[in-house]
mmCIF file of C-alpha atoms and ligand atoms in Angstrom:
data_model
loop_
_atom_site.group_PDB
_atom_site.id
_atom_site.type_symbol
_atom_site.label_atom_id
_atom_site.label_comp_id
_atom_site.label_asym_id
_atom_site.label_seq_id
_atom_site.Cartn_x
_atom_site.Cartn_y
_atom_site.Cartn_z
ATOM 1 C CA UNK A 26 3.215 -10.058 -18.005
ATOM 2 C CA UNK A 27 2.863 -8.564 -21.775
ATOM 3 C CA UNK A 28 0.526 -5.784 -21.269
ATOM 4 C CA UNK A 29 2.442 -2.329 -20.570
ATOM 5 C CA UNK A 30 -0.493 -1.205 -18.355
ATOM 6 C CA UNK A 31 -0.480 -4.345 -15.978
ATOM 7 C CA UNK A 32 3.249 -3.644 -15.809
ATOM 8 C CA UNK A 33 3.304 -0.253 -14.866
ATOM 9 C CA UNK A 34 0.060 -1.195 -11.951
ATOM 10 C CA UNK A 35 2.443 -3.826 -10.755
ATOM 11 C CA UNK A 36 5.750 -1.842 -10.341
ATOM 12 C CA UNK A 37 3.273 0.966 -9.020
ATOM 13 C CA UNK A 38 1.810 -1.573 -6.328
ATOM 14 C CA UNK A 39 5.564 -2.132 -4.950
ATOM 15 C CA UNK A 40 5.462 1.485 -3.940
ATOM 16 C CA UNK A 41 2.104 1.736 -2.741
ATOM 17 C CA UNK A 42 3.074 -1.452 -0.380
ATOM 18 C CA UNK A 43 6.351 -0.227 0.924
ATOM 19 C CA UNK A 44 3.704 3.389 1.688
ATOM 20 C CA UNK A 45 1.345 1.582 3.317
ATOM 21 C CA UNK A 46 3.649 -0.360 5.725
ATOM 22 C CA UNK A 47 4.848 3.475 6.182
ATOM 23 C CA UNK A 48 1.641 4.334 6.753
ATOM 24 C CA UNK A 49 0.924 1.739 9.507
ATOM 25 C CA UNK A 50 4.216 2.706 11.503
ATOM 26 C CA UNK A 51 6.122 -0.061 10.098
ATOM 27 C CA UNK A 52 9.812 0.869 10.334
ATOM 28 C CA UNK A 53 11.414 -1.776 9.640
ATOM 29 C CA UNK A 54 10.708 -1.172 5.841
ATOM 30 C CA UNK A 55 13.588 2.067 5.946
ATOM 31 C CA UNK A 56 16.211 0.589 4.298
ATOM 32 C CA UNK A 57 13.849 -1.021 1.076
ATOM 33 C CA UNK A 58 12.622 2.672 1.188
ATOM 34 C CA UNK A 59 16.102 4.197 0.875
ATOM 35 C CA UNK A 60 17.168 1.793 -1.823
ATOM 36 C CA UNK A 61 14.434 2.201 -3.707
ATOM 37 C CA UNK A 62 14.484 6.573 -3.631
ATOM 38 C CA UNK A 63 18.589 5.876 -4.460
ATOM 39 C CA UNK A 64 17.800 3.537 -7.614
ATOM 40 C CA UNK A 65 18.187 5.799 -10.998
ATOM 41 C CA UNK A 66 16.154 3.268 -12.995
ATOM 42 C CA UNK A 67 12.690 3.935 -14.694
ATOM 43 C CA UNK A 68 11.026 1.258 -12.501
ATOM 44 C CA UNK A 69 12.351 3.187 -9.159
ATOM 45 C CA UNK A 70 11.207 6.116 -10.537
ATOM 46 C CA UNK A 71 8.060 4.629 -10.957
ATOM 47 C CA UNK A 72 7.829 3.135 -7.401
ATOM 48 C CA UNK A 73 9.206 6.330 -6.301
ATOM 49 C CA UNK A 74 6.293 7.756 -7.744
ATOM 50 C CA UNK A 75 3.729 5.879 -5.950
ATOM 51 C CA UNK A 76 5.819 5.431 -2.707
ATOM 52 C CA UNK A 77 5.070 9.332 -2.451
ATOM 53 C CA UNK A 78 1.721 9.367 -3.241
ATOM 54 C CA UNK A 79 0.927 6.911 -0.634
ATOM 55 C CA UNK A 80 2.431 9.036 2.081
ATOM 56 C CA UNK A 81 1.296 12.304 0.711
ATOM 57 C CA UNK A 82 -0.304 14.342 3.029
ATOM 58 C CA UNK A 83 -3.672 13.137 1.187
ATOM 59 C CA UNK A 84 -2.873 9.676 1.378
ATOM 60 C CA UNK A 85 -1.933 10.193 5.271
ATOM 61 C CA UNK A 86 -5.226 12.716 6.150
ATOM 62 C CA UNK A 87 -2.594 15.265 7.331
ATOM 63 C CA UNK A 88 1.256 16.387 7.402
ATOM 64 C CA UNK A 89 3.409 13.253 7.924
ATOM 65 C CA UNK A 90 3.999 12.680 12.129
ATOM 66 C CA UNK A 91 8.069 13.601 11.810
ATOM 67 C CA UNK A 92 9.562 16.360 13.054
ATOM 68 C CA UNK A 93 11.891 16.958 10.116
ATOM 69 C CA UNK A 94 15.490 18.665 11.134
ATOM 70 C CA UNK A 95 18.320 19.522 9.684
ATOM 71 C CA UNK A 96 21.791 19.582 10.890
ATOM 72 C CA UNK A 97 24.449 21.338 9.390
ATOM 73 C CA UNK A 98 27.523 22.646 9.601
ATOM 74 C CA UNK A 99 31.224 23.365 8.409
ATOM 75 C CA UNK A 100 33.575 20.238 8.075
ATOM 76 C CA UNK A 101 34.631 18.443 11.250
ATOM 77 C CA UNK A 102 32.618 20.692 13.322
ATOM 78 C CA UNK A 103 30.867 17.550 15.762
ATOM 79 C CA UNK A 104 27.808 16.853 13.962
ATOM 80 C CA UNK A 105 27.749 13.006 14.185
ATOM 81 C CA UNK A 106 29.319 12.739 17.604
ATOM 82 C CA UNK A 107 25.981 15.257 18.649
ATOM 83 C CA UNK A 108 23.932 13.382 16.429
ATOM 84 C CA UNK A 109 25.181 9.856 18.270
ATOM 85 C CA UNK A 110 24.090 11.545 21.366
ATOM 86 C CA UNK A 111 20.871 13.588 20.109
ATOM 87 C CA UNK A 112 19.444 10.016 19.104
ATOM 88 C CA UNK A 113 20.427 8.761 22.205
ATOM 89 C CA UNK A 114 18.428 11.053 23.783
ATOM 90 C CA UNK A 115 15.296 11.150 21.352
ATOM 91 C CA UNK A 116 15.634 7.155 21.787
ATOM 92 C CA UNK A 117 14.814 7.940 25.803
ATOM 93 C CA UNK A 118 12.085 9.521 24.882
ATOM 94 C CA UNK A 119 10.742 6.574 23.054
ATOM 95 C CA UNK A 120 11.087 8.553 19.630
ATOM 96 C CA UNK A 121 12.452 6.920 16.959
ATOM 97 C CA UNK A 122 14.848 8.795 14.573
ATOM 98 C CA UNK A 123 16.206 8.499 11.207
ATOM 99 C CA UNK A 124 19.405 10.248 10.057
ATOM 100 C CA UNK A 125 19.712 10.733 6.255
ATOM 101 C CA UNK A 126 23.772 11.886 5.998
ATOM 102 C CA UNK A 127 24.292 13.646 3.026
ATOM 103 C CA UNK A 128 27.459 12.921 1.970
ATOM 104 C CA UNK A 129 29.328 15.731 -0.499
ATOM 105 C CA UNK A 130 32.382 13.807 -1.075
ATOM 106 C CA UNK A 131 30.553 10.817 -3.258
ATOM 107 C CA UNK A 132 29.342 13.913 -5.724
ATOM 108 C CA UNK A 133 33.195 14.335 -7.197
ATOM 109 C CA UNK A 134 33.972 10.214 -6.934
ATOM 110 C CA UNK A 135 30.746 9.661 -8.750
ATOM 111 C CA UNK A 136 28.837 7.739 -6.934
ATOM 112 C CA UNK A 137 31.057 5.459 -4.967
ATOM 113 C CA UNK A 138 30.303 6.237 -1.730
ATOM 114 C CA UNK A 139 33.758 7.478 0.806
ATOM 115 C CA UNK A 140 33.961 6.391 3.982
ATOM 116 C CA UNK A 141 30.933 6.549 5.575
ATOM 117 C CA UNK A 142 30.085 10.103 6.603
ATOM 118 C CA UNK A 143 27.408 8.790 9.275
ATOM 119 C CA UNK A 144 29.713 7.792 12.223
ATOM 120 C CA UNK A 145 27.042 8.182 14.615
ATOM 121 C CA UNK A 146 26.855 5.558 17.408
ATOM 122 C CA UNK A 147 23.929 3.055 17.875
ATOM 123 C CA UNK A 148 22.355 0.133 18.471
ATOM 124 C CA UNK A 149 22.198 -1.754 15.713
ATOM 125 C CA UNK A 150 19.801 -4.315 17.127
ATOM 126 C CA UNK A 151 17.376 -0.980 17.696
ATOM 127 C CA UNK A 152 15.023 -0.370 15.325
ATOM 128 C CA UNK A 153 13.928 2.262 16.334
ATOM 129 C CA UNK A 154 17.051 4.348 14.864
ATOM 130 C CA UNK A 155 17.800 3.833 11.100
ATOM 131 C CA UNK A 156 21.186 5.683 9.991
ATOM 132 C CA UNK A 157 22.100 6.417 6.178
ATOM 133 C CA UNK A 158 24.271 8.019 4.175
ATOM 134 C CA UNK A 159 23.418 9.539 0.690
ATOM 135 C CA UNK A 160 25.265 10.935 -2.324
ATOM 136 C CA UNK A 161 24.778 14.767 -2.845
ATOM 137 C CA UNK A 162 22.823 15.500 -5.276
ATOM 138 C CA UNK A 163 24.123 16.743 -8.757
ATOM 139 C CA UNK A 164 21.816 19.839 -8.892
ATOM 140 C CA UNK A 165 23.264 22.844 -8.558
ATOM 141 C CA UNK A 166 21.805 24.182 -5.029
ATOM 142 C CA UNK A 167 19.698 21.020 -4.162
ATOM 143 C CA UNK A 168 19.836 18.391 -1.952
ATOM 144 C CA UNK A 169 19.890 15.016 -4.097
ATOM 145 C CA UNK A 170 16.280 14.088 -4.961
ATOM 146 C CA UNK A 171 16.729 10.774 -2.954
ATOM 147 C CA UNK A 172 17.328 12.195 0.032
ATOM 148 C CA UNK A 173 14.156 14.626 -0.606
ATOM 149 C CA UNK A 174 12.167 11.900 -1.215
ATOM 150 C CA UNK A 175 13.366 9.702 1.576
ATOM 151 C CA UNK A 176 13.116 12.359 4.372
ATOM 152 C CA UNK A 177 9.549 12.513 2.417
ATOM 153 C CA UNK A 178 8.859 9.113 2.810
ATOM 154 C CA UNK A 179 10.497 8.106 6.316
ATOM 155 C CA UNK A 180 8.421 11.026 7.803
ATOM 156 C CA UNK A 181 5.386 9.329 7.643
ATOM 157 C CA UNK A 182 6.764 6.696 10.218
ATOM 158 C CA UNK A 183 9.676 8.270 12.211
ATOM 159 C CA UNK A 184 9.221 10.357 15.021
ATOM 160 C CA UNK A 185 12.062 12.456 14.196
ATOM 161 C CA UNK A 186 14.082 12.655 10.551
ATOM 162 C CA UNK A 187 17.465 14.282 10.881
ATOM 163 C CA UNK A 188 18.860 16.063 7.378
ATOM 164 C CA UNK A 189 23.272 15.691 8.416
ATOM 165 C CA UNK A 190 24.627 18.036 5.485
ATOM 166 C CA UNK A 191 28.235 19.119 5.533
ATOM 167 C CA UNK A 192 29.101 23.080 4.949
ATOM 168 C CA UNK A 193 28.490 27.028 5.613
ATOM 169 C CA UNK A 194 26.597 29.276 3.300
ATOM 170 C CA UNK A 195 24.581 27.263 0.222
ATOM 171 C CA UNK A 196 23.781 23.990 2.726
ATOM 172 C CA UNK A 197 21.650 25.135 5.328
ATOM 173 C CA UNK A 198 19.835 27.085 2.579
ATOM 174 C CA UNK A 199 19.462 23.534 1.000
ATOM 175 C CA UNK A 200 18.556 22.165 4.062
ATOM 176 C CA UNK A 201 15.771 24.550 5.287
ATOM 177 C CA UNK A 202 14.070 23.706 2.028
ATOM 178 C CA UNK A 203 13.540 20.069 3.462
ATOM 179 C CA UNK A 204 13.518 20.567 7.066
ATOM 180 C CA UNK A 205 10.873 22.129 9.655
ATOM 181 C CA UNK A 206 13.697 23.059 11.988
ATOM 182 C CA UNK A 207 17.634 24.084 11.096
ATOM 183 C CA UNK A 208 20.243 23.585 13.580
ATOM 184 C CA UNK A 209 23.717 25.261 11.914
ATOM 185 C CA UNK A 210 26.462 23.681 14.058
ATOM 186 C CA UNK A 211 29.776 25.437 14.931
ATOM 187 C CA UNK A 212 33.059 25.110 16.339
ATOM 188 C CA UNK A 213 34.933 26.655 18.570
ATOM 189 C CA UNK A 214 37.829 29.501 17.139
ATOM 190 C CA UNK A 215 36.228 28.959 13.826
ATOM 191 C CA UNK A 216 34.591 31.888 12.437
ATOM 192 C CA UNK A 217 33.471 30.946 9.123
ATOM 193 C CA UNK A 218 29.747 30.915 10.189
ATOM 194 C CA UNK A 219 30.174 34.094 12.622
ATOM 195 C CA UNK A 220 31.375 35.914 9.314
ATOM 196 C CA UNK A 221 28.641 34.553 6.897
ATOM 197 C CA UNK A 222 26.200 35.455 9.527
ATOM 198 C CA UNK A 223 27.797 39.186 9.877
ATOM 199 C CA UNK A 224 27.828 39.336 6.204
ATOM 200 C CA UNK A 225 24.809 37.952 5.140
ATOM 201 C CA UNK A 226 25.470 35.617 3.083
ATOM 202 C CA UNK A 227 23.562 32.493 4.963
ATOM 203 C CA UNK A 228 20.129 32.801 6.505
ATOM 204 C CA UNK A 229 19.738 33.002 10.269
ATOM 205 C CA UNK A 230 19.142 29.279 11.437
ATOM 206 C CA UNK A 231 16.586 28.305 13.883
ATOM 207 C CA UNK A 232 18.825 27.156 16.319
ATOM 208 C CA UNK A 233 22.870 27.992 16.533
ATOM 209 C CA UNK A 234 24.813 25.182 18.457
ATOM 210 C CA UNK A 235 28.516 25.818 19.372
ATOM 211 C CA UNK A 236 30.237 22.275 20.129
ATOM 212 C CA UNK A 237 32.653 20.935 21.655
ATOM 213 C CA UNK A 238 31.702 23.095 24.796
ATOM 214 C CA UNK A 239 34.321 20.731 26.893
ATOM 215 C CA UNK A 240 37.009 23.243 25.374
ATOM 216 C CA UNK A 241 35.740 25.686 27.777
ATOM 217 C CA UNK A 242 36.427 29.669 27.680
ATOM 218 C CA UNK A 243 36.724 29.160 23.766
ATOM 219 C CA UNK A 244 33.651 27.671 23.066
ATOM 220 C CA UNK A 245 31.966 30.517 25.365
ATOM 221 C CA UNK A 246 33.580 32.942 23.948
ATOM 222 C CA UNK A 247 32.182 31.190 20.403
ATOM 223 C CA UNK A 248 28.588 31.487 21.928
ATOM 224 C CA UNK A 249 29.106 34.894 22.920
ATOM 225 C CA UNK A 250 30.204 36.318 19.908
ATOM 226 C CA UNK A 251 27.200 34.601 18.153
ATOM 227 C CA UNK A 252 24.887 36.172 20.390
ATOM 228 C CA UNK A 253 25.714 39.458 19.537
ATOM 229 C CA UNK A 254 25.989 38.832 16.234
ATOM 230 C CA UNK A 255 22.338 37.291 16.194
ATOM 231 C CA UNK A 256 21.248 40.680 18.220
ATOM 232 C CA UNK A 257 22.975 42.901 15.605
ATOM 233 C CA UNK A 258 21.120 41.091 12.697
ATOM 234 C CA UNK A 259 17.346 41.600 15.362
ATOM 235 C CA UNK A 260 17.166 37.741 15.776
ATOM 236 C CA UNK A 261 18.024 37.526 19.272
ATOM 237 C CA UNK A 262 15.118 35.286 19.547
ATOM 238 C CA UNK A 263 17.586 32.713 18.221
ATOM 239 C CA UNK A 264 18.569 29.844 20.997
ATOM 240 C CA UNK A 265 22.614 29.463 20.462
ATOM 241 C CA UNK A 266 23.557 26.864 22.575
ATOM 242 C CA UNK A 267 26.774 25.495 24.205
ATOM 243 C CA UNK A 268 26.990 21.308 23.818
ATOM 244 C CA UNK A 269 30.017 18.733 24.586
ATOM 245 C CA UNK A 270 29.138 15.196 22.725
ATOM 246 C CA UNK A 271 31.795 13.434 24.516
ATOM 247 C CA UNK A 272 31.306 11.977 28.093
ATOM 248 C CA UNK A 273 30.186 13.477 30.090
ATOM 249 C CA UNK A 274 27.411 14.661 27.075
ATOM 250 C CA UNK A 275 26.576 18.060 27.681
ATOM 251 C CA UNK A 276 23.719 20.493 26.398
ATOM 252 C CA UNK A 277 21.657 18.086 24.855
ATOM 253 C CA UNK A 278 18.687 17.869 26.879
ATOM 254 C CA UNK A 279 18.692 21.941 26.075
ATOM 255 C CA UNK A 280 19.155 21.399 22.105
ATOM 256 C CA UNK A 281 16.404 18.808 22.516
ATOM 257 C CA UNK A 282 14.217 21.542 23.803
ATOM 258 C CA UNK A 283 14.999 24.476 22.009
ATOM 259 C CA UNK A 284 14.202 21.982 18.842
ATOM 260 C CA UNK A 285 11.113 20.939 20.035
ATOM 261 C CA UNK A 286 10.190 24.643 20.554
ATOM 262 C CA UNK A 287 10.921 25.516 17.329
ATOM 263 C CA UNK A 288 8.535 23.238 15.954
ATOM 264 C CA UNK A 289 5.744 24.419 18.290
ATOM 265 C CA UNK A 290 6.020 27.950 17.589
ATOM 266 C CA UNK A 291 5.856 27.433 13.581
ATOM 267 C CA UNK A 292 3.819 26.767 10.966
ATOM 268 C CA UNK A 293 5.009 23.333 9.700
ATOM 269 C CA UNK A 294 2.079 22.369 7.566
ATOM 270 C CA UNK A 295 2.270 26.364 5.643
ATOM 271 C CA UNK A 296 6.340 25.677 5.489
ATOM 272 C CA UNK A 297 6.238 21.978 3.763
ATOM 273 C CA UNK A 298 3.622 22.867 1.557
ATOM 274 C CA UNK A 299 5.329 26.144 -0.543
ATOM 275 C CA UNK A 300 8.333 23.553 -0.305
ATOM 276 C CA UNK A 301 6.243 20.889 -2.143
ATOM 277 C CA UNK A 302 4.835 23.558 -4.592
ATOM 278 C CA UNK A 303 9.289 24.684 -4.835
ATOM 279 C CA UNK A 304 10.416 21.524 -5.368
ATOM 280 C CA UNK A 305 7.542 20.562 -8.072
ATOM 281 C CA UNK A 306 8.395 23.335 -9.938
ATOM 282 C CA UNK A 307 12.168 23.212 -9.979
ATOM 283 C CA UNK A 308 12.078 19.385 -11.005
ATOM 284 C CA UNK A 309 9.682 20.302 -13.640
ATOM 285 C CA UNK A 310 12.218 22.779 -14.671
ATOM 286 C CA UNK A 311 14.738 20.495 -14.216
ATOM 287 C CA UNK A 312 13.128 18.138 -17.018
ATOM 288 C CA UNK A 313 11.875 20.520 -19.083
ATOM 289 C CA UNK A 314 14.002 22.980 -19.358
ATOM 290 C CA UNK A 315 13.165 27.445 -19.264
ATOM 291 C CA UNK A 316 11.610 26.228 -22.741
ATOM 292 C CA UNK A 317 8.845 24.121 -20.329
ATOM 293 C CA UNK A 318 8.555 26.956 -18.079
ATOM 294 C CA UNK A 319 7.726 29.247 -21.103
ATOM 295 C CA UNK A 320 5.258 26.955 -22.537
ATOM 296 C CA UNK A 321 3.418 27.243 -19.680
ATOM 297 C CA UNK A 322 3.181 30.986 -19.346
ATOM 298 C CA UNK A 323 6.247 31.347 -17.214
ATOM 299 C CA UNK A 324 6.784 31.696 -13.437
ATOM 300 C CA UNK A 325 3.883 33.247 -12.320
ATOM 301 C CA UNK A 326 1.824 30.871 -14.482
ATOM 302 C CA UNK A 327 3.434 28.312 -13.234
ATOM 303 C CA UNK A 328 2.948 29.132 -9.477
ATOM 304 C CA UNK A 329 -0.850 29.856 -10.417
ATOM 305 C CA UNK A 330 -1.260 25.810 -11.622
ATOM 306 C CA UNK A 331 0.313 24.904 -8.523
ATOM 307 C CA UNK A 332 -1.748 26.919 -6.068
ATOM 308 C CA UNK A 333 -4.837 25.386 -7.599
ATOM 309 C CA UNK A 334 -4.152 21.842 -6.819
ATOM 310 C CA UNK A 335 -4.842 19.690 -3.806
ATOM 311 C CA UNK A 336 -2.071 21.206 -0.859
ATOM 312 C CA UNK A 337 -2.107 17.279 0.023
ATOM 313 C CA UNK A 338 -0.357 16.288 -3.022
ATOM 314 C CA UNK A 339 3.076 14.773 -3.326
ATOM 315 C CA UNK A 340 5.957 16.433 -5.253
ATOM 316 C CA UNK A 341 5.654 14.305 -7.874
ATOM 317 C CA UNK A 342 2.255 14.670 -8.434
ATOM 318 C CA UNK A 343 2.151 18.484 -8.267
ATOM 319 C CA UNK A 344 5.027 18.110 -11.018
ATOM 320 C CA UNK A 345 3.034 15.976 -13.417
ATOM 321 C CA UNK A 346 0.288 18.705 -12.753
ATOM 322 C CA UNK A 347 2.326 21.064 -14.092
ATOM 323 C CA UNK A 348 3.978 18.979 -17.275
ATOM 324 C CA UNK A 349 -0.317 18.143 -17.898
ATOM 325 C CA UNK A 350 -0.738 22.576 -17.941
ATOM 326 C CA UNK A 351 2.301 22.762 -20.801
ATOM 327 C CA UNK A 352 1.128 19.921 -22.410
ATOM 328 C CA UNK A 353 -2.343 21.498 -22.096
ATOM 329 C CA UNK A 354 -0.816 25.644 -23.127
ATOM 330 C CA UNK A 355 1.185 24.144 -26.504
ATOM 331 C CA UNK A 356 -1.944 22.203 -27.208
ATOM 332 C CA UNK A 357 -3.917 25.045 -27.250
ATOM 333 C CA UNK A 358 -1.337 27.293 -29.192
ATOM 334 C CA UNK A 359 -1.461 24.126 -31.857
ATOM 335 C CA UNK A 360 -5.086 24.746 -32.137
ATOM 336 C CA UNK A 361 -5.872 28.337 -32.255
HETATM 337 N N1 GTP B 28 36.490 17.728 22.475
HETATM 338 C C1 GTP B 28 35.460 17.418 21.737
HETATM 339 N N2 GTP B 28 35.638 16.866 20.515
HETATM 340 C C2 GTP B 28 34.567 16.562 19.772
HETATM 341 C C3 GTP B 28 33.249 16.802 20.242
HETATM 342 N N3 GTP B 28 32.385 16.430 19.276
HETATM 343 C C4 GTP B 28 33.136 15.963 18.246
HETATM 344 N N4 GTP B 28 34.444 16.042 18.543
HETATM 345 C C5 GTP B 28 35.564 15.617 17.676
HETATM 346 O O1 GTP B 28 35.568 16.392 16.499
HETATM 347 C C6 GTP B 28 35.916 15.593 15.363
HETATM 348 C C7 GTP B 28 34.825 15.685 14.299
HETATM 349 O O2 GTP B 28 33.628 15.134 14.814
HETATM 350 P P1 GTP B 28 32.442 14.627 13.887
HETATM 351 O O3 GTP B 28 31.313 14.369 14.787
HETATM 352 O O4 GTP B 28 32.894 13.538 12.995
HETATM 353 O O5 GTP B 28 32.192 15.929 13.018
HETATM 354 P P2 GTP B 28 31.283 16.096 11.712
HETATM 355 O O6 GTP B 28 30.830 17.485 11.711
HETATM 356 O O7 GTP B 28 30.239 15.046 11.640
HETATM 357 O O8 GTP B 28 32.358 15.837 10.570
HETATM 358 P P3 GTP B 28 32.053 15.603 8.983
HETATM 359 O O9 GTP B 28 30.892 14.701 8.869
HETATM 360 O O10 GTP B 28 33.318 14.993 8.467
HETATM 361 O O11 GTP B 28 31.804 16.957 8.437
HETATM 362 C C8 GTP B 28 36.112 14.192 15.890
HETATM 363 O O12 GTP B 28 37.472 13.983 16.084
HETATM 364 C C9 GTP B 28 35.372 14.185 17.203
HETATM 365 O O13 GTP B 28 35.882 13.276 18.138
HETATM 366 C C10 GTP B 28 33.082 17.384 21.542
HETATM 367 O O14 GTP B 28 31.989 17.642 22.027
HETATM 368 N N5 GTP B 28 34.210 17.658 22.233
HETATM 369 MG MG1 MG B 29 29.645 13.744 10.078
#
């Protein structure tokens, strides 16, 4: 094919048909998906592109089906052995779940990916369960934009999408920008998240889980001290619950609930759409620089552009919205 247009309809098309399989429930299209959101090429981007817009919330007539949740916590603190038994349990109740591991080490080896960070347990002849694990990002603060735009993606066919992302303090603020629900994970005698909690420095999750529970009076007296420091900061309302992931599996039924809950009791559709309208702006940022952002009037300007476009539109979309505004202010300066 020698005409650039034709080109760019048929890499476009690729997308579109790996959304619409999406679209019709079709799982077994995950890993293609996650390839293609990993690839740094132009032509991903391009599929990327119209992967997106073909699960969009337009595209779809509504939020995409997934409940969306991240998992996080410090180092070593049990959050693949509970995820191994969480999808267990979702897989009993005929959901199927997707794990997107976010793995921090490959960001120093650049690229190559360590040994794989998603130990969680399965059946690999199930399709219903589809387990990866993803570079970090290289933004400062951000998850990596493939695993934004695979959660994205996957959560038009997956019941449940599970976020894995290692640390205290800057990840479950990375997290919550992806994920409906945020389940901070903590072990026993460890009190780096009882401290950041205390101090402030990470936001109050929607669900605390204390792990390893099998350890007994320490992981009660874990769950205890959460408690009251969840009542001292007014969010009592905060589940913190006490789970074992090795036989006999304990809790998870509860953590299954008090997740579920969550997700009842918010507003998903009012949360994914400011963190569409976040995300478009920081990658337009991201490409064009505070010289961009001044072109186009600055913040407030910019958050004006974005509030005026269809709330069913994809990140990428809104983003090109915005790039079309600059494009449109320097334009105008040119002019007058
Ligand atoms: N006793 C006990 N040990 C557990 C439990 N859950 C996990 N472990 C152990 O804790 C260690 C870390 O478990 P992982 O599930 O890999 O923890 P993780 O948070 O995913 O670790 P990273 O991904 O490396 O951050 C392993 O040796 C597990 O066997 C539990 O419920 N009880
Ligand atoms: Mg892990």
């Amino acid at each position: 094919m020698s005409d650039p247009e034709a080109q760019a309809e048929s890499i476009a098309a690729d997308g579109e048909r790996l959304g619409a399989r999406l679209r019709e429930g079709d799982l077994s299209v995950a890993p293609r998906v996650l390839n293609l959101v990993e690839g740094d090429g132009e032509r991903d981007r391009e599929q990327t592109a119209a992967l997106l817009r073909a699960v969009a919330p337009a595209a779809l007539g509504g939020e995409a089906r997934a409940h969306v949740v991240g998992v996080t916590g410090p180092p070593g603190s049990g959050k693949s052995s509970l995820l191994s038994e969480l999808a267990a349990a979702w897989r009993a109740r005929e959901r199927s779940v997707a794990v997107l591991a976010v793995d921090p080490s490959s960001r120093r080896s650049g690229g190559a990916l360590l040994g794989d960070r998603a130990r969680i347990a399965h059946d690999p002849r199930d399709q219903g369960v589809f387990i990866r694990s993803t570079a970090a990002g290289e933004r400062l603060g951000g998850l990596a934009p493939a695993t934004r735009a695979g959660s994205a993606a996957l959560a038009a066919a997956f019941d449940v999408v599970v976020i894995e992302t290692v640390g205290v303090g800057q990840s479950e603020t990375e997290v919550a920008d992806v994920a409906d629900s945020v389940v901070v994970v903590v072990q026993p005698g460890s009190g780096d998240v009882l401290q950041f909690l205390k101090a402030g420095i990470m936001e109050i999750p929607d669900v605390l889980v204390v792990t390893k529970a099998d350890l007994g009076s320490v992981a009660q007296r874990a769950l205890r001290d959460l408690e009251a420091a969840l009542g001292a900061l007014g969010a009592s309302e905060v589940p913190v619950l006490a789970v074992s992931s090795i036989a006999p599996a304990m809790g998870i039924d509860e953590l299954i609930e008090a997740i579920d809950h969550h997700r009842e009791r918010s507003d998903v559709a009012a949360r994914r759409l400011t963190a569409r309208r976040r995300h478009a702006l920081a990658d337009f940022v991201w490409e064009h620089g505070a010289a961009g952002l001044r072109e186009l009037g600055g913040r407030r300007a910019a958050e004006r552009v974005l509030a005026a476009q269809d709330p069913g539109l994809d990140v990428p979309a809104l983003a090109q919205a915005l790039s079309a505004a600059a494009t449109g202010a320097r334009d105008g300066e040119v002019r007058s």
